[in-house]
């Protein structure tokens, strides 16, 4: 999937592909997961951390439901209540 996804997050216009997201997270260690998680590059990340790293928008400026919605647009697997790692 090389489709560009356009969205606005906390007032910031973002245009990314799934590959952009994967590439930006490749050297990022996942933070502890408290509730909502996304699988990227074979690792589970908190959705807020993943979207923050992918977009550069501070995760305190958006809610996890926004992160889940945008990450789903890229076709990533999402889970709730993933065991803490």
N, CA, C and O atoms as CSV, one atom per row, in Angstrom:
chain,resi,resn,atom,element,x,y,z
A,1,UNK,N,N,0.842,-1.166,0.000
A,1,UNK,CA,C,0.000,0.000,0.000
A,1,UNK,C,C,0.897,1.243,0.000
A,1,UNK,O,O,1.542,1.536,1.007
A,2,UNK,N,N,0.943,1.954,-1.086
A,2,UNK,CA,C,1.729,3.180,-1.199
A,2,UNK,C,C,0.847,4.410,-1.220
A,2,UNK,O,O,1.304,5.501,-1.558
A,3,UNK,N,N,-0.413,4.242,-0.861
A,3,UNK,CA,C,-1.345,5.359,-0.884
A,3,UNK,C,C,-0.986,6.364,0.198
A,3,UNK,O,O,-0.680,5.993,1.331
A,4,UNK,N,N,-1.027,7.625,-0.161
A,4,UNK,CA,C,-0.783,8.694,0.798
A,4,UNK,C,C,-2.081,8.975,1.543
A,4,UNK,O,O,-3.140,9.133,0.936
A,5,UNK,N,N,-1.980,9.035,2.861
A,5,UNK,CA,C,-3.120,9.361,3.712
A,5,UNK,C,C,-2.924,10.789,4.191
A,5,UNK,O,O,-1.880,11.131,4.747
A,6,UNK,N,N,-3.939,11.621,3.969
A,6,UNK,CA,C,-3.908,13.025,4.386
A,6,UNK,C,C,-4.869,13.198,5.554
A,6,UNK,O,O,-6.008,12.734,5.506
A,7,UNK,N,N,-4.405,13.865,6.594
A,7,UNK,CA,C,-5.273,14.156,7.728
A,7,UNK,C,C,-4.706,15.329,8.512
A,7,UNK,O,O,-3.548,15.707,8.337
A,8,UNK,N,N,-5.534,15.898,9.377
A,8,UNK,CA,C,-5.110,16.985,10.248
A,8,UNK,C,C,-5.127,16.450,11.668
A,8,UNK,O,O,-6.118,15.870,12.113
A,9,UNK,N,N,-4.020,16.650,12.374
A,9,UNK,CA,C,-3.878,16.176,13.743
A,9,UNK,C,C,-3.447,17.350,14.611
A,9,UNK,O,O,-2.356,17.892,14.430
A,10,UNK,N,N,-4.292,17.740,15.544
A,10,UNK,CA,C,-4.001,18.865,16.438
A,10,UNK,C,C,-3.622,20.110,15.649
A,10,UNK,O,O,-2.717,20.846,16.042
A,11,UNK,N,N,-4.310,20.348,14.541
A,11,UNK,CA,C,-4.076,21.524,13.729
A,11,UNK,C,C,-2.913,21.423,12.759
A,11,UNK,O,O,-2.611,22.385,12.052
A,12,UNK,N,N,-2.252,20.265,12.716
A,12,UNK,CA,C,-1.105,20.052,11.829
A,12,UNK,C,C,-1.535,19.169,10.665
A,12,UNK,O,O,-2.074,18.082,10.877
A,13,UNK,N,N,-1.301,19.625,9.438
A,13,UNK,CA,C,-1.616,18.820,8.251
A,13,UNK,C,C,-0.544,17.748,8.089
A,13,UNK,O,O,0.652,18.041,8.110
A,14,UNK,N,N,-0.983,16.511,7.927
A,14,UNK,CA,C,-0.072,15.381,7.787
A,14,UNK,C,C,-0.375,14.640,6.490
A,14,UNK,O,O,-1.537,14.471,6.121
A,15,UNK,N,N,0.662,14.203,5.808
A,15,UNK,CA,C,0.539,13.387,4.597
A,15,UNK,C,C,1.590,12.300,4.688
A,15,UNK,O,O,2.786,12.572,4.579
A,16,UNK,N,N,1.146,11.066,4.890
A,16,UNK,CA,C,2.055,9.943,5.101
A,16,UNK,C,C,1.586,8.716,4.340
A,16,UNK,O,O,0.409,8.594,4.000
A,17,UNK,N,N,2.516,7.810,4.078
A,17,UNK,CA,C,2.178,6.486,3.587
A,17,UNK,C,C,2.435,5.493,4.715
A,17,UNK,O,O,3.070,5.825,5.716
A,18,UNK,N,N,1.944,4.297,4.546
A,18,UNK,CA,C,2.217,3.246,5.530
A,18,UNK,C,C,3.717,3.045,5.687
A,18,UNK,O,O,4.207,2.850,6.799
A,19,UNK,N,N,4.449,3.092,4.573
A,19,UNK,CA,C,5.902,2.912,4.610
A,19,UNK,C,C,6.585,4.040,5.382
A,19,UNK,O,O,7.580,3.801,6.067
A,20,UNK,N,N,6.069,5.257,5.282
A,20,UNK,CA,C,6.612,6.369,6.069
A,20,UNK,C,C,6.511,6.058,7.559
A,20,UNK,O,O,7.472,6.230,8.308
A,21,UNK,N,N,5.338,5.600,7.976
A,21,UNK,CA,C,5.106,5.280,9.390
A,21,UNK,C,C,6.062,4.167,9.827
A,21,UNK,O,O,6.713,4.284,10.865
A,22,UNK,N,N,6.151,3.100,9.050
A,22,UNK,CA,C,7.037,1.985,9.403
A,22,UNK,C,C,8.491,2.453,9.506
A,22,UNK,O,O,9.197,2.083,10.444
A,23,UNK,N,N,8.926,3.246,8.565
A,23,UNK,CA,C,10.315,3.716,8.546
A,23,UNK,C,C,10.611,4.608,9.757
A,23,UNK,O,O,11.687,4.511,10.347
A,24,UNK,N,N,9.687,5.454,10.119
A,24,UNK,CA,C,9.917,6.376,11.235
A,24,UNK,C,C,9.952,5.667,12.584
A,24,UNK,O,O,10.542,6.173,13.539
A,25,UNK,N,N,9.320,4.496,12.663
A,25,UNK,CA,C,9.288,3.759,13.929
A,25,UNK,C,C,10.360,2.679,14.038
A,25,UNK,O,O,10.494,2.053,15.089
A,26,UNK,N,N,11.114,2.453,12.985
A,26,UNK,CA,C,12.025,1.310,12.955
A,26,UNK,C,C,13.056,1.315,14.081
A,26,UNK,O,O,13.446,0.246,14.549
A,27,UNK,N,N,13.502,2.470,14.523
A,27,UNK,CA,C,14.510,2.540,15.593
A,27,UNK,C,C,13.925,3.062,16.899
A,27,UNK,O,O,14.646,3.591,17.744
A,28,UNK,N,N,12.613,2.910,17.058
A,28,UNK,CA,C,11.925,3.381,18.264
A,28,UNK,C,C,11.515,2.192,19.115
A,28,UNK,O,O,10.810,1.296,18.651
A,29,UNK,N,N,11.962,2.190,20.363
A,29,UNK,CA,C,11.547,1.138,21.291
A,29,UNK,C,C,10.142,1.449,21.791
A,29,UNK,O,O,9.844,2.596,22.125
A,30,UNK,N,N,9.277,0.438,21.845
A,30,UNK,CA,C,7.915,0.674,22.330
A,30,UNK,C,C,7.900,1.059,23.811
A,30,UNK,O,O,8.630,0.491,24.624
A,31,UNK,N,N,7.065,2.023,24.137
A,31,UNK,CA,C,6.809,2.387,25.531
A,31,UNK,C,C,5.842,1.349,26.111
A,31,UNK,O,O,5.223,0.593,25.361
A,32,UNK,N,N,5.710,1.309,27.436
A,32,UNK,CA,C,4.727,0.396,28.024
A,32,UNK,C,C,3.314,0.705,27.517
A,32,UNK,O,O,2.934,1.866,27.369
A,33,UNK,N,N,2.562,-0.335,27.260
A,33,UNK,CA,C,1.194,-0.190,26.749
A,33,UNK,C,C,0.233,-0.220,27.924
A,33,UNK,O,O,0.283,-1.116,28.767
A,34,UNK,N,N,-0.644,0.775,27.963
A,34,UNK,CA,C,-1.631,0.798,29.036
A,34,UNK,C,C,-2.997,0.317,28.574
A,34,UNK,O,O,-3.724,-0.304,29.350
A,35,UNK,N,N,-3.366,0.594,27.311
A,35,UNK,CA,C,-4.676,0.148,26.841
A,35,UNK,C,C,-4.706,-0.118,25.339
A,35,UNK,O,O,-4.894,-1.265,24.933
A,36,UNK,N,N,-4.531,0.891,24.513
A,36,UNK,CA,C,-4.661,0.737,23.068
A,36,UNK,C,C,-3.290,0.599,22.416
A,36,UNK,O,O,-2.368,1.356,22.719
A,37,UNK,N,N,-3.166,-0.379,21.517
A,37,UNK,CA,C,-1.876,-0.655,20.892
A,37,UNK,C,C,-2.033,-0.877,19.394
A,37,UNK,O,O,-3.107,-1.211,18.895
A,38,UNK,N,N,-0.917,-0.677,18.697
A,38,UNK,CA,C,-0.860,-0.881,17.256
A,38,UNK,C,C,0.387,-1.701,16.954
A,38,UNK,O,O,1.437,-1.496,17.563
A,39,UNK,N,N,0.266,-2.625,16.014
A,39,UNK,CA,C,1.399,-3.456,15.613
A,39,UNK,C,C,2.051,-2.839,14.376
A,39,UNK,O,O,1.428,-2.718,13.321
A,40,UNK,N,N,3.328,-2.450,14.533
A,40,UNK,CA,C,4.095,-1.875,13.438
A,40,UNK,C,C,5.470,-2.521,13.447
A,40,UNK,O,O,6.125,-2.574,14.488
A,41,UNK,N,N,5.909,-3.010,12.304
A,41,UNK,CA,C,7.214,-3.668,12.182
A,41,UNK,C,C,7.362,-4.845,13.146
A,41,UNK,O,O,8.462,-5.136,13.614
A,42,UNK,N,N,6.251,-5.516,13.437
A,42,UNK,CA,C,6.299,-6.690,14.300
A,42,UNK,C,C,6.344,-6.388,15.786
A,42,UNK,O,O,6.502,-7.306,16.591
A,43,UNK,N,N,6.209,-5.123,16.170
A,43,UNK,CA,C,6.224,-4.732,17.578
A,43,UNK,C,C,4.920,-4.023,17.918
A,43,UNK,O,O,4.301,-3.391,17.061
A,44,UNK,N,N,4.509,-4.136,19.182
A,44,UNK,CA,C,3.307,-3.448,19.656
A,44,UNK,C,C,3.704,-2.145,20.326
A,44,UNK,O,O,4.546,-2.130,21.224
A,45,UNK,N,N,3.095,-1.049,19.886
A,45,UNK,CA,C,3.340,0.284,20.418
A,45,UNK,C,C,2.047,0.859,20.971
A,45,UNK,O,O,0.971,0.532,20.469
A,46,UNK,N,N,2.122,1.714,21.998
A,46,UNK,CA,C,0.944,2.491,22.362
A,46,UNK,C,C,0.559,3.352,21.155
A,46,UNK,O,O,1.436,3.901,20.490
A,47,UNK,N,N,-0.709,3.473,20.872
A,47,UNK,CA,C,-1.125,4.203,19.671
A,47,UNK,C,C,-0.648,5.653,19.679
A,47,UNK,O,O,-0.282,6.187,18.632
A,48,UNK,N,N,-0.647,6.288,20.836
A,48,UNK,CA,C,-0.196,7.675,20.922
A,48,UNK,C,C,1.275,7.820,20.586
A,48,UNK,O,O,1.666,8.740,19.867
A,49,UNK,N,N,2.089,6.915,21.104
A,49,UNK,CA,C,3.523,6.954,20.802
A,49,UNK,C,C,3.762,6.763,19.307
A,49,UNK,O,O,4.541,7.496,18.698
A,50,UNK,N,N,3.094,5.786,18.726
A,50,UNK,CA,C,3.302,5.491,17.306
A,50,UNK,C,C,2.941,6.691,16.437
A,50,UNK,O,O,3.695,7.053,15.534
A,51,UNK,N,N,1.794,7.308,16.704
A,51,UNK,CA,C,1.384,8.436,15.875
A,51,UNK,C,C,2.264,9.660,16.131
A,51,UNK,O,O,2.542,10.426,15.208
A,52,UNK,N,N,2.698,9.847,17.366
A,52,UNK,CA,C,3.598,10.958,17.679
A,52,UNK,C,C,4.910,10.825,16.902
A,52,UNK,O,O,5.370,11.792,16.295
A,53,UNK,N,N,5.509,9.642,16.916
A,53,UNK,CA,C,6.765,9.429,16.202
A,53,UNK,C,C,6.556,9.581,14.697
A,53,UNK,O,O,7.391,10.168,14.010
A,54,UNK,N,N,5.462,9.063,14.195
A,54,UNK,CA,C,5.198,9.119,12.753
A,54,UNK,C,C,4.953,10.543,12.254
A,54,UNK,O,O,5.358,10.893,11.146
A,55,UNK,N,N,4.289,11.366,13.076
A,55,UNK,CA,C,3.891,12.701,12.618
A,55,UNK,C,C,4.730,13.839,13.186
A,55,UNK,O,O,4.807,14.913,12.588
A,56,UNK,N,N,5.353,13.612,14.329
A,56,UNK,CA,C,6.070,14.690,15.008
A,56,UNK,C,C,5.163,15.557,15.859
A,56,UNK,O,O,5.618,16.547,16.432
A,57,UNK,N,N,3.877,15.204,15.955
A,57,UNK,CA,C,2.922,15.954,16.777
A,57,UNK,C,C,2.933,15.358,18.186
A,57,UNK,O,O,2.757,14.152,18.359
A,58,UNK,N,N,3.138,16.203,19.177
A,58,UNK,CA,C,3.192,15.771,20.572
A,58,UNK,C,C,1.914,15.012,20.938
A,58,UNK,O,O,0.809,15.495,20.693
A,59,UNK,N,N,2.068,13.843,21.515
A,59,UNK,CA,C,0.905,12.997,21.822
A,59,UNK,C,C,-0.032,13.612,22.862
A,59,UNK,O,O,-1.178,13.179,22.977
A,60,UNK,N,N,0.415,14.583,23.601
A,60,UNK,CA,C,-0.468,15.251,24.565
A,60,UNK,C,C,-1.476,16.152,23.867
A,60,UNK,O,O,-2.399,16.659,24.506
A,61,UNK,N,N,-1.310,16.359,22.556
A,61,UNK,CA,C,-2.202,17.246,21.805
A,61,UNK,C,C,-3.321,16.503,21.076
A,61,UNK,O,O,-4.135,17.128,20.398
A,62,UNK,N,N,-3.370,15.168,21.209
A,62,UNK,CA,C,-4.451,14.405,20.579
A,62,UNK,C,C,-4.839,13.241,21.469
A,62,UNK,O,O,-4.102,12.873,22.384
A,63,UNK,N,N,-5.993,12.668,21.199
A,63,UNK,CA,C,-6.529,11.568,22.008
A,63,UNK,C,C,-6.253,10.233,21.323
A,63,UNK,O,O,-6.011,10.168,20.117
A,64,UNK,N,N,-6.295,9.184,22.117
A,64,UNK,CA,C,-6.007,7.855,21.567
A,64,UNK,C,C,-7.019,7.451,20.505
A,64,UNK,O,O,-6.677,6.714,19.580
A,65,UNK,N,N,-8.258,7.919,20.620
A,65,UNK,CA,C,-9.250,7.556,19.595
A,65,UNK,C,C,-8.859,8.145,18.241
A,65,UNK,O,O,-9.088,7.516,17.207
A,66,UNK,N,N,-8.268,9.356,18.235
A,66,UNK,CA,C,-7.779,9.942,16.976
A,66,UNK,C,C,-6.617,9.121,16.434
A,66,UNK,O,O,-6.548,8.845,15.237
A,67,UNK,N,N,-5.716,8.736,17.311
A,67,UNK,CA,C,-4.565,7.927,16.896
A,67,UNK,C,C,-5.040,6.609,16.298
A,67,UNK,O,O,-4.546,6.195,15.250
A,68,UNK,N,N,-5.982,5.949,16.942
A,68,UNK,CA,C,-6.497,4.680,16.426
A,68,UNK,C,C,-7.132,4.872,15.055
A,68,UNK,O,O,-6.906,4.074,14.146
A,69,UNK,N,N,-7.919,5.918,14.906
A,69,UNK,CA,C,-8.592,6.177,13.627
A,69,UNK,C,C,-7.567,6.402,12.507
A,69,UNK,O,O,-7.694,5.822,11.429
A,70,UNK,N,N,-6.578,7.219,12.753
A,70,UNK,CA,C,-5.590,7.509,11.713
A,70,UNK,C,C,-4.704,6.299,11.417
A,70,UNK,O,O,-4.414,6.020,10.254
A,71,UNK,N,N,-4.275,5.587,12.438
A,71,UNK,CA,C,-3.434,4.406,12.206
A,71,UNK,C,C,-4.197,3.312,11.470
A,71,UNK,O,O,-3.610,2.562,10.690
A,72,UNK,N,N,-5.496,3.218,11.712
A,72,UNK,CA,C,-6.327,2.241,10.996
A,72,UNK,C,C,-6.381,2.555,9.504
A,72,UNK,O,O,-6.495,1.644,8.684
A,73,UNK,N,N,-6.300,3.827,9.145
A,73,UNK,CA,C,-6.317,4.207,7.730
A,73,UNK,C,C,-5.136,3.605,6.968
A,73,UNK,O,O,-5.213,3.406,5.755
A,74,UNK,N,N,-4.057,3.319,7.670
A,74,UNK,CA,C,-2.882,2.724,7.039
A,74,UNK,C,C,-2.967,1.201,6.985
A,74,UNK,O,O,-2.137,0.552,6.348
A,75,UNK,N,N,-3.966,0.634,7.650
A,75,UNK,CA,C,-4.147,-0.806,7.642
A,75,UNK,C,C,-3.386,-1.545,8.728
A,75,UNK,O,O,-3.229,-2.763,8.647
A,76,UNK,N,N,-2.904,-0.824,9.755
A,76,UNK,CA,C,-2.187,-1.485,10.847
A,76,UNK,C,C,-3.171,-2.215,11.759
A,76,UNK,O,O,-4.319,-1.800,11.915
A,77,UNK,N,N,-2.700,-3.308,12.357
A,77,UNK,CA,C,-3.507,-4.066,13.321
A,77,UNK,C,C,-3.567,-3.294,14.633
A,77,UNK,O,O,-2.543,-2.849,15.151
A,78,UNK,N,N,-4.768,-3.140,15.159
A,78,UNK,CA,C,-4.993,-2.430,16.424
A,78,UNK,C,C,-5.603,-3.386,17.430
A,78,UNK,O,O,-6.366,-4.285,17.077
A,79,UNK,N,N,-5.257,-3.176,18.681
A,79,UNK,CA,C,-5.795,-3.992,19.778
A,79,UNK,C,C,-6.085,-3.107,20.976
A,79,UNK,O,O,-5.448,-2.070,21.159
A,80,UNK,N,N,-7.035,-3.512,21.781
A,80,UNK,CA,C,-7.267,-2.882,23.068
A,80,UNK,C,C,-6.982,-3.912,24.138
A,80,UNK,O,O,-7.153,-5.113,23.924
A,81,UNK,N,N,-6.551,-3.442,25.274
A,81,UNK,CA,C,-6.221,-4.322,26.402
A,81,UNK,C,C,-5.133,-5.329,26.052
A,81,UNK,O,O,-5.210,-6.494,26.443
A,82,UNK,N,N,-4.125,-4.881,25.321
A,82,UNK,CA,C,-2.972,-5.739,25.014
A,82,UNK,C,C,-2.173,-5.894,26.298
A,82,UNK,O,O,-1.956,-4.901,26.993
A,83,UNK,N,N,-1.725,-7.102,26.642
A,83,UNK,CA,C,-0.921,-7.262,27.865
A,83,UNK,C,C,0.301,-6.365,27.831
A,83,UNK,O,O,0.935,-6.197,26.789
A,84,UNK,N,N,0.625,-5.790,28.979
A,84,UNK,CA,C,1.802,-4.905,29.059
A,84,UNK,C,C,3.052,-5.692,28.731
A,84,UNK,O,O,3.194,-6.856,29.104
A,85,UNK,N,N,3.955,-5.032,28.025
A,85,UNK,CA,C,5.211,-5.668,27.643
A,85,UNK,C,C,6.373,-4.919,28.235
A,85,UNK,O,O,7.524,-5.302,28.027
